[in-house]
mmCIF file of C-alpha atoms and ligand atoms in Angstrom:
data_model
loop_
_atom_site.group_PDB
_atom_site.id
_atom_site.type_symbol
_atom_site.label_atom_id
_atom_site.label_comp_id
_atom_site.label_asym_id
_atom_site.label_seq_id
_atom_site.Cartn_x
_atom_site.Cartn_y
_atom_site.Cartn_z
ATOM 1 C CA MET G 1 -0.156 0.049 0.007
ATOM 2 C CA THR G 2 1.253 3.487 -0.742
ATOM 3 C CA SER G 3 0.546 6.309 1.418
ATOM 4 C CA GLU G 4 0.985 9.856 -0.165
ATOM 5 C CA SER G 5 -1.278 10.941 -3.040
ATOM 6 C CA THR G 6 1.367 13.495 -4.233
ATOM 7 C CA GLY G 7 5.135 14.042 -3.748
ATOM 8 C CA LYS G 8 8.257 15.698 -4.943
ATOM 9 C CA CYS G 9 9.811 14.589 -8.488
ATOM 10 C CA LEU G 10 13.072 12.582 -7.570
ATOM 11 C CA VAL G 11 14.834 14.623 -10.286
ATOM 12 C CA CYS G 12 13.457 18.204 -10.121
ATOM 13 C CA GLY G 13 11.445 18.327 -6.804
ATOM 14 C CA THR G 14 8.201 19.453 -8.660
ATOM 15 C CA GLU G 15 5.281 18.340 -6.768
ATOM 16 C CA THR G 16 3.489 15.674 -8.631
ATOM 17 C CA LYS G 17 0.675 12.855 -8.471
ATOM 18 C CA ASN G 18 3.015 10.750 -10.970
ATOM 19 C CA ARG G 19 4.817 7.974 -9.568
ATOM 20 C CA CYS G 20 6.718 4.719 -10.985
ATOM 21 C CA SER G 21 3.909 2.130 -11.118
ATOM 22 C CA ALA G 22 6.055 -0.746 -10.860
ATOM 23 C CA CYS G 23 7.502 0.604 -7.671
ATOM 24 C CA VAL G 24 4.004 1.302 -6.301
ATOM 25 C CA LYS G 25 3.518 -2.564 -6.520
ATOM 26 C CA ALA G 26 6.452 -2.672 -4.457
ATOM 27 C CA GLY G 27 4.998 -0.555 -1.927
ATOM 28 C CA ILE G 28 7.249 2.432 -2.495
ATOM 29 C CA ASP G 29 6.375 5.923 -3.951
ATOM 30 C CA LEU G 30 8.836 7.210 -6.257
ATOM 31 C CA PHE G 31 7.389 10.184 -7.946
ATOM 32 C CA PHE G 32 8.508 11.816 -11.507
ATOM 33 C CA CYS G 33 6.886 14.797 -12.862
ATOM 34 C CA SER G 34 7.365 13.692 -16.441
ATOM 35 C CA PRO G 35 8.383 10.824 -18.668
ATOM 36 C CA GLU G 36 11.718 12.595 -19.433
ATOM 37 C CA HIS G 37 12.549 12.646 -15.646
ATOM 38 C CA GLN G 38 11.502 8.904 -15.347
ATOM 39 C CA LYS G 39 13.694 8.187 -18.277
ATOM 40 C CA PHE G 40 16.568 10.234 -16.859
ATOM 41 C CA VAL G 41 16.818 7.790 -13.932
ATOM 42 C CA TRP G 42 16.101 4.715 -16.008
ATOM 43 C CA PRO G 43 19.669 3.656 -16.549
ATOM 44 C CA VAL G 44 20.318 3.060 -12.785
ATOM 45 C CA HIS G 45 16.506 2.534 -11.576
ATOM 46 C CA ARG G 46 16.004 -0.202 -13.856
ATOM 47 C CA TYR G 47 18.071 -2.476 -11.501
ATOM 48 C CA PHE G 48 16.094 -1.313 -8.466
ATOM 49 C CA CYS G 49 12.420 -1.027 -10.015
ATOM 50 C CA GLY G 50 9.442 -2.910 -8.966
ATOM 51 C CA PRO G 51 8.707 -5.837 -6.515
ATOM 52 C CA GLY G 52 11.684 -8.015 -5.426
ATOM 53 C CA LYS G 53 14.121 -4.891 -6.139
ATOM 54 C CA ALA G 54 12.788 -1.447 -4.826
ATOM 55 C CA ASN G 55 11.557 -1.952 -1.476
ATOM 56 C CA PRO G 56 13.772 -2.985 0.341
ATOM 57 C CA TRP G 57 16.281 -1.919 -2.207
ATOM 58 C CA THR G 58 17.982 -5.066 -3.224
ATOM 59 C CA TRP G 59 21.133 -5.499 -5.560
ATOM 60 C CA PRO G 60 20.383 -7.476 -8.554
ATOM 61 C CA ALA G 61 21.693 -10.773 -9.185
ATOM 62 C CA LEU G 62 24.507 -11.130 -11.590
ATOM 63 C CA THR G 63 23.544 -12.385 -15.274
ATOM 64 C CA PRO G 64 25.527 -15.335 -16.029
ATOM 65 C CA ASP G 65 28.099 -13.361 -18.119
ATOM 66 C CA GLU G 66 28.637 -11.159 -15.314
ATOM 67 C CA ALA G 67 29.246 -13.758 -12.770
ATOM 68 C CA ARG G 68 31.693 -15.314 -15.279
ATOM 69 C CA GLU G 69 33.546 -12.137 -15.271
ATOM 70 C CA ALA G 70 33.595 -11.431 -11.720
ATOM 71 C CA LEU G 71 35.000 -15.072 -11.183
ATOM 72 C CA GLU G 72 37.744 -14.210 -13.711
ATOM 73 C CA LYS G 73 38.533 -11.055 -12.050
ATOM 74 C CA LEU G 74 38.543 -12.025 -8.393
ATOM 75 C CA ASP G 75 42.109 -10.719 -7.823
ATOM 76 C CA VAL G 76 41.777 -7.466 -9.694
ATOM 77 C CA LYS G 77 41.917 -4.499 -7.122
ATOM 78 C CA PRO G 78 39.288 -1.833 -7.707
ATOM 79 C CA GLY G 79 41.881 0.479 -6.785
ATOM 80 C CA LEU G 80 41.035 4.070 -5.317
ATOM 81 C CA TYR G 81 37.309 2.932 -4.641
ATOM 82 C CA LEU G 82 38.701 1.031 -1.894
ATOM 83 C CA ALA G 83 40.690 3.997 -0.408
ATOM 84 C CA PRO G 84 38.842 3.650 3.078
ATOM 85 C CA ILE G 85 39.875 -0.022 3.341
ATOM 86 C CA SER G 86 43.232 -1.434 4.123
ATOM 87 C CA GLU G 87 44.243 -4.907 3.557
ATOM 88 C CA PRO G 88 40.864 -6.739 3.939
ATOM 89 C CA THR G 89 41.213 -10.230 5.505
ATOM 90 C CA ILE G 90 38.519 -12.951 4.880
ATOM 91 C CA ASN G 91 37.055 -12.380 8.309
ATOM 92 C CA ASP G 92 36.904 -8.906 7.849
ATOM 93 C CA SER G 93 33.770 -6.927 6.862
ATOM 94 C CA GLY G 94 36.258 -5.145 4.426
ATOM 95 C CA LEU G 95 36.346 -8.055 2.010
ATOM 96 C CA ALA G 96 32.482 -8.170 1.648
ATOM 97 C CA CYS G 97 32.665 -4.526 0.939
ATOM 98 C CA LEU G 98 35.272 -5.133 -1.818
ATOM 99 C CA VAL G 99 33.300 -7.677 -3.521
ATOM 100 C CA ARG G 100 30.230 -5.382 -3.192
ATOM 101 C CA ILE G 101 32.249 -2.503 -4.910
ATOM 102 C CA TYR G 102 33.570 -4.901 -7.553
ATOM 103 C CA LEU G 103 29.997 -6.203 -8.414
ATOM 104 C CA TYR G 104 28.920 -2.531 -8.413
ATOM 105 C CA LEU G 105 31.581 -1.583 -10.974
ATOM 106 C CA LEU G 106 30.529 -4.560 -13.122
ATOM 107 C CA ARG G 107 27.148 -3.243 -13.138
ATOM 108 C CA PHE G 108 27.776 0.547 -13.344
ATOM 109 C CA PRO G 109 31.331 0.522 -14.993
ATOM 110 C CA PRO G 110 32.474 4.231 -15.239
ATOM 111 C CA PRO G 111 31.600 5.334 -18.670
ATOM 112 C CA ASN G 112 34.801 5.970 -20.886
ATOM 113 C CA VAL G 113 33.680 9.350 -21.902
ATOM 114 C CA PRO G 114 35.747 12.053 -20.193
ATOM 115 C CA PRO G 115 35.583 14.054 -17.975
ATOM 116 C CA PRO G 116 34.694 13.372 -14.273
ATOM 117 C CA PRO G 117 32.049 13.783 -12.441
ATOM 118 C CA SER G 118 32.107 10.276 -13.849
ATOM 119 C CA ALA G 119 35.327 9.631 -11.813
ATOM 120 C CA GLU G 120 32.907 10.188 -8.562
ATOM 121 C CA ILE G 121 30.337 7.430 -9.939
ATOM 122 C CA PRO G 122 30.835 5.110 -7.167
ATOM 123 C CA VAL G 123 29.205 7.414 -4.600
ATOM 124 C CA LEU G 124 26.212 5.573 -4.642
ATOM 125 C CA TYR G 125 28.135 2.408 -4.005
ATOM 126 C CA HIS G 126 30.396 3.935 -1.707
ATOM 127 C CA LEU G 127 27.670 5.012 0.665
ATOM 128 C CA SER G 128 26.181 1.585 0.553
ATOM 129 C CA GLY G 129 29.700 -0.040 1.087
ATOM 130 C CA ASP G 130 30.142 2.537 3.974
ATOM 131 C CA ALA G 131 26.907 1.534 5.393
ATOM 132 C CA TYR G 132 28.118 -2.055 5.483
ATOM 133 C CA THR G 133 31.173 -1.036 6.792
ATOM 134 C CA PHE G 134 29.555 0.763 9.661
ATOM 135 C CA LYS G 135 28.124 -2.492 10.613
ATOM 136 C CA LEU G 136 24.515 -1.292 10.319
ATOM 137 C CA ASP G 137 21.968 -4.098 9.988
ATOM 138 C CA ILE G 138 20.138 -3.439 6.865
ATOM 139 C CA ARG G 139 17.032 -4.966 7.842
ATOM 140 C CA THR G 140 16.396 -2.366 10.583
ATOM 141 C CA GLU G 141 17.238 0.701 8.578
ATOM 142 C CA GLY G 142 13.847 2.134 7.558
ATOM 143 C CA TRP G 143 15.967 5.037 5.698
ATOM 144 C CA ARG G 144 18.240 3.087 3.728
ATOM 145 C CA THR G 145 15.783 2.188 0.737
ATOM 146 C CA PRO G 146 14.532 5.955 0.407
ATOM 147 C CA LEU G 147 18.220 7.211 0.589
ATOM 148 C CA LEU G 148 19.369 4.812 -2.167
ATOM 149 C CA HIS G 149 16.521 5.839 -4.531
ATOM 150 C CA ARG G 150 17.390 9.361 -4.012
ATOM 151 C CA LEU G 151 21.000 8.335 -4.809
ATOM 152 C CA SER G 152 20.342 6.585 -7.882
ATOM 153 C CA ALA G 153 19.240 10.078 -9.493
ATOM 154 C CA LEU G 154 22.479 11.342 -8.518
ATOM 155 C CA ALA G 155 24.075 8.289 -10.252
ATOM 156 C CA SER G 156 21.998 8.789 -13.261
ATOM 157 C CA TRP G 157 23.305 12.306 -13.503
ATOM 158 C CA GLN G 158 26.861 11.120 -13.112
ATOM 159 C CA ARG G 159 26.462 8.667 -15.968
ATOM 160 C CA SER G 160 24.870 10.925 -18.192
ATOM 161 C CA PRO G 161 26.152 13.395 -20.886
ATOM 162 C CA THR G 162 26.559 16.984 -19.782
ATOM 163 C CA SER G 163 23.197 18.721 -19.901
ATOM 164 C CA ARG G 164 22.300 22.267 -18.373
ATOM 165 C CA GLU G 165 19.006 20.936 -17.327
ATOM 166 C CA TYR G 166 20.349 18.100 -15.316
ATOM 167 C CA ASP G 167 23.099 19.900 -14.069
ATOM 168 C CA ASP G 168 20.635 22.441 -12.579
ATOM 169 C CA ALA G 169 18.235 19.681 -11.451
ATOM 170 C CA VAL G 170 21.308 18.075 -9.492
ATOM 171 C CA CYS G 171 22.497 21.279 -7.824
ATOM 172 C CA GLU G 172 19.210 22.589 -7.112
ATOM 173 C CA HIS G 173 17.194 19.448 -6.083
ATOM 174 C CA ILE G 174 18.889 16.157 -6.275
ATOM 175 C CA ARG G 175 22.102 16.758 -4.033
ATOM 176 C CA PRO G 176 20.298 19.109 -1.632
ATOM 177 C CA ASP G 177 17.310 16.642 -1.198
ATOM 178 C CA ILE G 178 19.743 14.055 -0.315
ATOM 179 C CA ILE G 179 21.349 16.223 2.220
ATOM 180 C CA ARG G 180 17.875 17.265 3.626
ATOM 181 C CA TYR G 181 16.851 13.570 4.054
ATOM 182 C CA LEU G 182 19.928 12.838 5.927
ATOM 183 C CA ASP G 183 19.304 15.692 8.268
ATOM 184 C CA GLU G 184 15.614 15.444 8.675
ATOM 185 C CA VAL G 185 14.920 11.597 8.611
ATOM 186 C CA VAL G 186 18.182 9.665 8.991
ATOM 187 C CA ILE G 187 20.158 11.495 11.613
ATOM 188 C CA PRO G 188 17.016 11.840 14.002
ATOM 189 C CA ALA G 189 16.227 8.408 13.644
ATOM 190 C CA ASP G 190 19.856 6.908 13.696
ATOM 191 C CA PRO G 191 22.210 9.713 14.734
ATOM 192 C CA GLU G 192 25.550 7.849 14.802
ATOM 193 C CA ALA G 193 25.288 6.290 11.326
ATOM 194 C CA GLY G 194 23.326 9.237 9.878
ATOM 195 C CA ARG G 195 26.248 11.579 10.666
ATOM 196 C CA LYS G 196 28.770 9.093 9.312
ATOM 197 C CA VAL G 197 26.853 8.891 5.917
ATOM 198 C CA ARG G 198 26.197 12.566 5.831
ATOM 199 C CA GLN G 199 29.993 13.438 6.366
ATOM 200 C CA ALA G 200 31.072 10.588 3.717
ATOM 201 C CA PHE G 201 28.286 11.993 1.156
ATOM 202 C CA VAL G 202 29.187 15.729 1.612
ATOM 203 C CA SER G 203 33.055 15.077 1.621
ATOM 204 C CA LEU G 204 32.737 12.697 -1.699
ATOM 205 C CA THR G 205 30.655 15.160 -3.572
ATOM 206 C CA SER G 206 31.712 18.609 -2.443
ATOM 207 C CA GLN G 207 34.702 19.055 -4.753
ATOM 208 C CA CYS G 208 32.751 17.856 -7.843
ATOM 209 C CA PHE G 209 29.719 20.301 -6.702
ATOM 210 C CA GLU G 210 32.045 23.272 -6.444
ATOM 211 C CA ALA G 211 33.514 22.898 -9.864
ATOM 212 C CA LEU G 212 30.066 22.364 -11.154
ATOM 213 C CA GLU G 213 28.484 25.398 -9.371
ATOM 214 C CA ARG G 214 31.562 27.593 -10.891
ATOM 215 C CA ARG G 215 30.798 26.295 -14.204
ATOM 216 C CA ARG G 216 27.226 27.219 -13.905
ATOM 217 C CA ARG G 217 27.858 30.584 -12.746
ATOM 218 C CA SER G 218 30.318 31.207 -15.549
ATOM 219 C CA SER G 219 27.957 30.055 -18.170
ATOM 220 C CA SER G 220 24.938 32.165 -17.030
ATOM 221 C CA SER G 221 27.070 35.146 -16.731
ATOM 222 C CA SER G 222 28.353 34.691 -20.139
ATOM 223 C CA GLN G 223 24.953 34.369 -21.846
HETATM 224 ZN ZN1 ZN D 1 10.736 16.299 -12.492
HETATM 225 ZN ZN1 ZN D 2 10.333 1.936 -10.261
#
């Protein structure tokens, strides 16, 4: 059952009645003001859309090809994405985290188009990995699924070609909405974990967003 009749578009924040109908069947309201904004998140949302995937947020099973590739590359180090974890051991949550990061990168490889922000692509993954590293019990995290759906909009922006419309959306709605959700929902419910996630999110994204804000300012002043 869904509870709200209207809500804010995940991409632009516009109040709307339209929501992802497959996700309604999973018992979660994800609002999109237009087909364009629903399409915008689809490259990431498609893996987390509908019953069995959307609520609770569930990582998709690997395809046979992906599983084969994962097995062939088990000793490949994901490099900088593992920066917070040193020398994981077999009994360490770090190892599970490494495997998840690797599987995430298989699903969402950084696009080979320059420039960053694609370098920041594993933000979504980082937070999920961090949540694991912080030893949160995911079954009791009422906030984890709504947070990850918000993060999927950010990940879609990171993977999409540069566009003024979506740069505006991410600066004016998507990123501030994630921080607002952390401040208003996550931190009151789970102060310690919420603050850790907020700190990681802000520090992982601030540099990229400061650069984006400078670009937006210079392009609007040159028009
Ligand atoms: Zn919208
Ligand atoms: Zn959906």
